[in-house]
Amino acid sequence: ALTTFPGTQAGILMTTDTADQDQAILLPHLDTNQSAWSKVLWGTENQVEWECSINLAATDNQKVWAGLKLTNDQLPETDANQAYFYYASDATNGQALSTFTPWYFIQSVNGTDYLTNTGVTVAASTNYHFRISIDSDRKTSIFINGVQYSATTTATNANTQKGPAMTDDIDLIPYIGIEAGAGAAEALNVHYTAISRHVFE
């Protein structure tokens, strides 16, 4: 009932319910009786490429996450291995951040978390095209609106530094979600999401 076609743009409009911490999350069917997703795996060794296009209706009282995880939780400490974009308007029920205006990139490798401020300020009604590319060495490259950004805080070149090698043979799942941070509904437009991989194994 809370996912509709927006009419004014492509894709779907996901809207949370009105209580604090209510969420709306987009993911593939994980039940093997509903789709082939759990049989066609998307491992870190498969040179996975994931992308999406989204925009936020507003930027207050919310958490937004999009990328490759093991569970649908927005908090980085939940999954030991993951790579995703993250925005939080505040620290309530979320990750403690140094500032609450930009898109972050969070990568975890065997429980070690790498948190990178991309420097891209989040704005309402603005389209964001995210892309994560995992290469043959399992290292991540990240892009926002076609521009490459560092995937690690230890970057020597702030625009091209790849993230550390992901753990081998971890099967990731694409999630896009929004969580309300107060007693009001929050909305996220998802124009599309896509994933591909090298065909082997």
PDB file of C-alpha atoms in Angstrom:
ATOM      1  CA  ALA A   1       0.000   0.000   0.000  1.00  0.00           C
ATOM      2  CA  LEU A   2       2.955   2.335   0.576  1.00  0.00           C
ATOM      3  CA  THR A   3       4.680   1.670  -2.770  1.00  0.00           C
ATOM      4  CA  THR A   4       3.126   3.461  -5.736  1.00  0.00           C
ATOM      5  CA  PHE A   5       3.929   4.732  -9.220  1.00  0.00           C
ATOM      6  CA  PRO A   6       4.761   8.440  -8.799  1.00  0.00           C
ATOM      7  CA  GLY A   7       3.307   9.552 -12.123  1.00  0.00           C
ATOM      8  CA  THR A   8       5.681  12.504 -12.519  1.00  0.00           C
ATOM      9  CA  GLN A   9       8.852  10.422 -12.962  1.00  0.00           C
ATOM     10  CA  ALA A  10      10.010   6.901 -13.803  1.00  0.00           C
ATOM     11  CA  GLY A  11      10.112   4.021 -11.356  1.00  0.00           C
ATOM     12  CA  ILE A  12       8.385   3.689  -8.003  1.00  0.00           C
ATOM     13  CA  LEU A  13       7.762   5.874  -4.962  1.00  0.00           C
ATOM     14  CA  MET A  14       8.472   4.150  -1.638  1.00  0.00           C
ATOM     15  CA  THR A  15       6.902   5.798   1.402  1.00  0.00           C
ATOM     16  CA  THR A  16       7.377   4.738   5.012  1.00  0.00           C
ATOM     17  CA  ASP A  17       4.550   4.580   7.512  1.00  0.00           C
ATOM     18  CA  THR A  18       4.281   7.437  10.005  1.00  0.00           C
ATOM     19  CA  ALA A  19       6.010   6.090  13.139  1.00  0.00           C
ATOM     20  CA  ASP A  20       9.657   6.606  14.101  1.00  0.00           C
ATOM     21  CA  GLN A  21      11.938   3.919  12.559  1.00  0.00           C
ATOM     22  CA  ASP A  22       9.313   2.763  10.042  1.00  0.00           C
ATOM     23  CA  GLN A  23      11.044   1.579   6.877  1.00  0.00           C
ATOM     24  CA  ALA A  24      10.412   0.902   3.198  1.00  0.00           C
ATOM     25  CA  ILE A  25      12.966  -1.398   1.537  1.00  0.00           C
ATOM     26  CA  LEU A  26      13.368  -2.609  -2.045  1.00  0.00           C
ATOM     27  CA  LEU A  27      15.056  -5.988  -2.603  1.00  0.00           C
ATOM     28  CA  PRO A  28      14.814  -9.015  -4.896  1.00  0.00           C
ATOM     29  CA  HIS A  29      12.638 -11.980  -3.928  1.00  0.00           C
ATOM     30  CA  LEU A  30      14.873 -14.222  -1.813  1.00  0.00           C
ATOM     31  CA  ASP A  31      12.391 -17.127  -1.683  1.00  0.00           C
ATOM     32  CA  THR A  32      13.535 -19.760  -4.201  1.00  0.00           C
ATOM     33  CA  ASN A  33       9.884 -20.457  -5.066  1.00  0.00           C
ATOM     34  CA  GLN A  34       9.420 -16.876  -6.298  1.00  0.00           C
ATOM     35  CA  SER A  35      12.597 -16.118  -8.235  1.00  0.00           C
ATOM     36  CA  ALA A  36      15.968 -17.501  -9.297  1.00  0.00           C
ATOM     37  CA  TRP A  37      17.814 -14.949  -7.172  1.00  0.00           C
ATOM     38  CA  SER A  38      18.980 -17.421  -4.504  1.00  0.00           C
ATOM     39  CA  LYS A  39      20.215 -19.837  -7.180  1.00  0.00           C
ATOM     40  CA  VAL A  40      22.049 -17.305  -9.371  1.00  0.00           C
ATOM     41  CA  LEU A  41      24.521 -15.849  -6.900  1.00  0.00           C
ATOM     42  CA  TRP A  42      26.266 -12.472  -6.988  1.00  0.00           C
ATOM     43  CA  GLY A  43      29.594 -13.118  -5.302  1.00  0.00           C
ATOM     44  CA  THR A  44      32.451 -10.754  -4.628  1.00  0.00           C
ATOM     45  CA  GLU A  45      34.588 -12.945  -6.915  1.00  0.00           C
ATOM     46  CA  ASN A  46      32.200 -12.460  -9.872  1.00  0.00           C
ATOM     47  CA  GLN A  47      33.164  -8.854 -10.756  1.00  0.00           C
ATOM     48  CA  VAL A  48      29.718  -7.602  -9.796  1.00  0.00           C
ATOM     49  CA  GLU A  49      28.471  -4.245 -11.115  1.00  0.00           C
ATOM     50  CA  TRP A  50      25.475  -2.654  -9.379  1.00  0.00           C
ATOM     51  CA  GLU A  51      23.760   0.664 -10.026  1.00  0.00           C
ATOM     52  CA  CYS A  52      20.594   2.584  -9.258  1.00  0.00           C
ATOM     53  CA  SER A  53      18.998   6.002  -9.637  1.00  0.00           C
ATOM     54  CA  ILE A  54      17.080   7.594  -6.770  1.00  0.00           C
ATOM     55  CA  ASN A  55      15.943  10.910  -5.380  1.00  0.00           C
ATOM     56  CA  LEU A  56      14.752  11.991  -1.960  1.00  0.00           C
ATOM     57  CA  ALA A  57      11.516  13.879  -1.453  1.00  0.00           C
ATOM     58  CA  ALA A  58      13.088  15.641   1.558  1.00  0.00           C
ATOM     59  CA  THR A  59      16.302  15.463   3.592  1.00  0.00           C
ATOM     60  CA  ASP A  60      15.103  15.754   7.194  1.00  0.00           C
ATOM     61  CA  ASN A  61      14.462  13.018   9.779  1.00  0.00           C
ATOM     62  CA  GLN A  62      15.547  10.049   7.690  1.00  0.00           C
ATOM     63  CA  LYS A  63      18.148   7.428   6.811  1.00  0.00           C
ATOM     64  CA  VAL A  64      18.646   6.248   3.211  1.00  0.00           C
ATOM     65  CA  TRP A  65      20.843   3.373   2.062  1.00  0.00           C
ATOM     66  CA  ALA A  66      21.522   1.814  -1.335  1.00  0.00           C
ATOM     67  CA  GLY A  67      23.973  -0.855  -2.367  1.00  0.00           C
ATOM     68  CA  LEU A  68      25.176  -4.382  -1.704  1.00  0.00           C
ATOM     69  CA  LYS A  69      24.640  -5.946   1.708  1.00  0.00           C
ATOM     70  CA  LEU A  70      23.906  -9.255   3.429  1.00  0.00           C
ATOM     71  CA  THR A  71      20.822  -8.030   5.296  1.00  0.00           C
ATOM     72  CA  ASN A  72      18.399  -5.148   4.857  1.00  0.00           C
ATOM     73  CA  ASP A  73      19.611  -3.246   7.959  1.00  0.00           C
ATOM     74  CA  GLN A  74      20.915   0.302   7.435  1.00  0.00           C
ATOM     75  CA  LEU A  75      23.494   0.057  10.249  1.00  0.00           C
ATOM     76  CA  PRO A  76      27.036  -0.881   9.141  1.00  0.00           C
ATOM     77  CA  GLU A  77      27.769  -3.039  12.176  1.00  0.00           C
ATOM     78  CA  THR A  78      25.038  -5.531  11.226  1.00  0.00           C
ATOM     79  CA  ASP A  79      26.846  -6.993   8.182  1.00  0.00           C
ATOM     80  CA  ALA A  80      30.489  -8.105   8.242  1.00  0.00           C
ATOM     81  CA  ASN A  81      30.769  -7.726   4.459  1.00  0.00           C
ATOM     82  CA  GLN A  82      29.012  -5.004   2.429  1.00  0.00           C
ATOM     83  CA  ALA A  83      29.427  -2.011   0.110  1.00  0.00           C
ATOM     84  CA  TYR A  84      26.732   0.682   0.019  1.00  0.00           C
ATOM     85  CA  PHE A  85      25.889   4.385  -0.088  1.00  0.00           C
ATOM     86  CA  TYR A  86      24.395   5.925   3.049  1.00  0.00           C
ATOM     87  CA  TYR A  87      22.768   9.172   4.155  1.00  0.00           C
ATOM     88  CA  ALA A  88      21.590  10.061   7.660  1.00  0.00           C
ATOM     89  CA  SER A  89      20.052  13.368   8.635  1.00  0.00           C
ATOM     90  CA  ASP A  90      20.981  12.775  12.299  1.00  0.00           C
ATOM     91  CA  ALA A  91      22.525  10.193  14.639  1.00  0.00           C
ATOM     92  CA  THR A  92      19.245   8.982  16.165  1.00  0.00           C
ATOM     93  CA  ASN A  93      18.900   5.223  15.558  1.00  0.00           C
ATOM     94  CA  GLY A  94      21.753   5.465  13.087  1.00  0.00           C
ATOM     95  CA  GLN A  95      25.462   5.591  12.494  1.00  0.00           C
ATOM     96  CA  ALA A  96      27.502   8.191  14.392  1.00  0.00           C
ATOM     97  CA  LEU A  97      28.838  10.478  11.659  1.00  0.00           C
ATOM     98  CA  SER A  98      31.015  13.577  11.703  1.00  0.00           C
ATOM     99  CA  THR A  99      28.490  15.509   9.610  1.00  0.00           C
ATOM    100  CA  PHE A 100      24.955  14.807   8.440  1.00  0.00           C
ATOM    101  CA  THR A 101      24.794  16.470   5.018  1.00  0.00           C
ATOM    102  CA  PRO A 102      26.739  14.268   2.552  1.00  0.00           C
ATOM    103  CA  TRP A 103      26.457  10.854   0.955  1.00  0.00           C
ATOM    104  CA  TYR A 104      28.774   8.369   2.634  1.00  0.00           C
ATOM    105  CA  PHE A 105      30.160   5.148   1.224  1.00  0.00           C
ATOM    106  CA  ILE A 106      30.434   2.285   3.701  1.00  0.00           C
ATOM    107  CA  GLN A 107      32.456  -0.836   2.965  1.00  0.00           C
ATOM    108  CA  SER A 108      33.012  -3.695   5.383  1.00  0.00           C
ATOM    109  CA  VAL A 109      35.560  -6.479   4.979  1.00  0.00           C
ATOM    110  CA  ASN A 110      35.358  -9.314   7.513  1.00  0.00           C
ATOM    111  CA  GLY A 111      33.902  -6.944  10.110  1.00  0.00           C
ATOM    112  CA  THR A 112      36.320  -4.045   9.497  1.00  0.00           C
ATOM    113  CA  ASP A 113      34.287  -0.994   8.500  1.00  0.00           C
ATOM    114  CA  TYR A 114      35.532   1.742   6.146  1.00  0.00           C
ATOM    115  CA  LEU A 115      33.457   4.928   6.265  1.00  0.00           C
ATOM    116  CA  THR A 116      34.063   7.510   3.528  1.00  0.00           C
ATOM    117  CA  ASN A 117      32.538  10.972   3.250  1.00  0.00           C
ATOM    118  CA  THR A 118      32.154  11.461  -0.519  1.00  0.00           C
ATOM    119  CA  GLY A 119      31.728  15.208  -0.133  1.00  0.00           C
ATOM    120  CA  VAL A 120      28.531  15.129  -2.203  1.00  0.00           C
ATOM    121  CA  THR A 121      25.852  17.077  -0.321  1.00  0.00           C
ATOM    122  CA  VAL A 122      22.429  15.438  -0.297  1.00  0.00           C
ATOM    123  CA  ALA A 123      19.639  17.618  -1.673  1.00  0.00           C
ATOM    124  CA  ALA A 124      15.916  16.993  -2.032  1.00  0.00           C
ATOM    125  CA  SER A 125      14.393  16.406  -5.489  1.00  0.00           C
ATOM    126  CA  THR A 126      17.852  15.746  -6.946  1.00  0.00           C
ATOM    127  CA  ASN A 127      18.620  12.619  -8.962  1.00  0.00           C
ATOM    128  CA  TYR A 128      21.526  10.509  -7.736  1.00  0.00           C
ATOM    129  CA  HIS A 129      22.918   7.761  -9.926  1.00  0.00           C
ATOM    130  CA  PHE A 130      25.014   5.380  -7.830  1.00  0.00           C
ATOM    131  CA  ARG A 131      27.330   2.703  -9.197  1.00  0.00           C
ATOM    132  CA  ILE A 132      29.528   0.161  -7.423  1.00  0.00           C
ATOM    133  CA  SER A 133      32.028  -1.850  -9.461  1.00  0.00           C
ATOM    134  CA  ILE A 134      33.930  -4.796  -7.962  1.00  0.00           C
ATOM    135  CA  ASP A 135      36.981  -5.689 -10.050  1.00  0.00           C
ATOM    136  CA  SER A 136      38.839  -8.971 -10.571  1.00  0.00           C
ATOM    137  CA  ASP A 137      40.880  -8.270  -7.405  1.00  0.00           C
ATOM    138  CA  ARG A 138      37.575  -7.771  -5.514  1.00  0.00           C
ATOM    139  CA  LYS A 139      38.364  -4.052  -5.013  1.00  0.00           C
ATOM    140  CA  THR A 140      35.522  -1.539  -5.186  1.00  0.00           C
ATOM    141  CA  SER A 141      35.217   1.558  -7.336  1.00  0.00           C
ATOM    142  CA  ILE A 142      32.327   3.937  -6.684  1.00  0.00           C
ATOM    143  CA  PHE A 143      30.597   6.557  -8.824  1.00  0.00           C
ATOM    144  CA  ILE A 144      27.959   9.222  -8.166  1.00  0.00           C
ATOM    145  CA  ASN A 145      26.324  10.765 -11.225  1.00  0.00           C
ATOM    146  CA  GLY A 146      29.122   9.430 -13.420  1.00  0.00           C
ATOM    147  CA  VAL A 147      31.962  10.863 -11.313  1.00  0.00           C
ATOM    148  CA  GLN A 148      34.346   8.502  -9.545  1.00  0.00           C
ATOM    149  CA  TYR A 149      34.943   9.084  -5.827  1.00  0.00           C
ATOM    150  CA  SER A 150      37.353   7.560  -3.377  1.00  0.00           C
ATOM    151  CA  ALA A 151      36.099   4.336  -1.802  1.00  0.00           C
ATOM    152  CA  THR A 152      38.386   4.634   1.210  1.00  0.00           C
ATOM    153  CA  THR A 153      39.302   7.361   3.690  1.00  0.00           C
ATOM    154  CA  THR A 154      43.016   6.651   3.115  1.00  0.00           C
ATOM    155  CA  ALA A 155      42.873   7.912  -0.467  1.00  0.00           C
ATOM    156  CA  THR A 156      45.982   9.518  -1.928  1.00  0.00           C
ATOM    157  CA  ASN A 157      43.979  10.543  -4.985  1.00  0.00           C
ATOM    158  CA  ALA A 158      40.575  11.605  -3.731  1.00  0.00           C
ATOM    159  CA  ASN A 159      38.811  10.778  -7.001  1.00  0.00           C
ATOM    160  CA  THR A 160      40.158   7.368  -7.996  1.00  0.00           C
ATOM    161  CA  GLN A 161      41.184   5.414  -4.908  1.00  0.00           C
ATOM    162  CA  LYS A 162      39.647   1.951  -4.845  1.00  0.00           C
ATOM    163  CA  GLY A 163      38.411   0.349  -1.683  1.00  0.00           C
ATOM    164  CA  PRO A 164      40.144  -2.621  -0.024  1.00  0.00           C
ATOM    165  CA  ALA A 165      39.625  -6.086  -1.481  1.00  0.00           C
ATOM    166  CA  MET A 166      36.324  -7.593  -0.464  1.00  0.00           C
ATOM    167  CA  THR A 167      36.302 -10.979   1.245  1.00  0.00           C
ATOM    168  CA  ASP A 168      36.331 -13.764  -1.343  1.00  0.00           C
ATOM    169  CA  ASP A 169      33.147 -15.631  -2.271  1.00  0.00           C
ATOM    170  CA  ILE A 170      30.619 -13.479  -0.381  1.00  0.00           C
ATOM    171  CA  ASP A 171      27.196 -13.467  -2.049  1.00  0.00           C
ATOM    172  CA  LEU A 172      25.743  -9.968  -1.819  1.00  0.00           C
ATOM    173  CA  ILE A 173      22.165  -8.710  -2.165  1.00  0.00           C
ATOM    174  CA  PRO A 174      21.112  -5.279  -3.501  1.00  0.00           C
ATOM    175  CA  TYR A 175      19.027  -3.230  -1.080  1.00  0.00           C
ATOM    176  CA  ILE A 176      17.568   0.268  -1.348  1.00  0.00           C
ATOM    177  CA  GLY A 177      15.840   1.561   1.763  1.00  0.00           C
ATOM    178  CA  ILE A 178      14.526   4.550   3.653  1.00  0.00           C
ATOM    179  CA  GLU A 179      13.790   4.869   7.375  1.00  0.00           C
ATOM    180  CA  ALA A 180      11.690   7.569   8.993  1.00  0.00           C
ATOM    181  CA  GLY A 181      13.419   9.370  11.861  1.00  0.00           C
ATOM    182  CA  ALA A 182      10.382  11.011  13.445  1.00  0.00           C
ATOM    183  CA  GLY A 183       6.615  10.616  13.605  1.00  0.00           C
ATOM    184  CA  ALA A 184       6.053  11.410   9.948  1.00  0.00           C
ATOM    185  CA  ALA A 185       6.231   9.511   6.663  1.00  0.00           C
ATOM    186  CA  GLU A 186       9.339   9.842   4.478  1.00  0.00           C
ATOM    187  CA  ALA A 187       9.505   9.078   0.744  1.00  0.00           C
ATOM    188  CA  LEU A 188      12.112   7.874  -1.733  1.00  0.00           C
ATOM    189  CA  ASN A 189      11.823   7.712  -5.519  1.00  0.00           C
ATOM    190  CA  VAL A 190      13.612   4.730  -7.071  1.00  0.00           C
ATOM    191  CA  HIS A 191      13.907   5.163 -10.831  1.00  0.00           C
ATOM    192  CA  TYR A 192      15.639   1.842 -11.437  1.00  0.00           C
ATOM    193  CA  THR A 193      18.149  -0.627 -10.060  1.00  0.00           C
ATOM    194  CA  ALA A 194      20.324  -3.028 -12.069  1.00  0.00           C
ATOM    195  CA  ILE A 195      23.019  -5.628 -11.421  1.00  0.00           C
ATOM    196  CA  SER A 196      25.349  -7.682 -13.608  1.00  0.00           C
ATOM    197  CA  ARG A 197      28.289 -10.041 -13.212  1.00  0.00           C
ATOM    198  CA  HIS A 198      30.813 -12.082 -15.148  1.00  0.00           C
ATOM    199  CA  VAL A 199      29.407 -15.454 -16.109  1.00  0.00           C
ATOM    200  CA  PHE A 200      31.522 -18.144 -14.534  1.00  0.00           C
ATOM    201  CA  GLU A 201      31.119 -20.696 -11.737  1.00  0.00           C
TER     202      GLU A 201
END
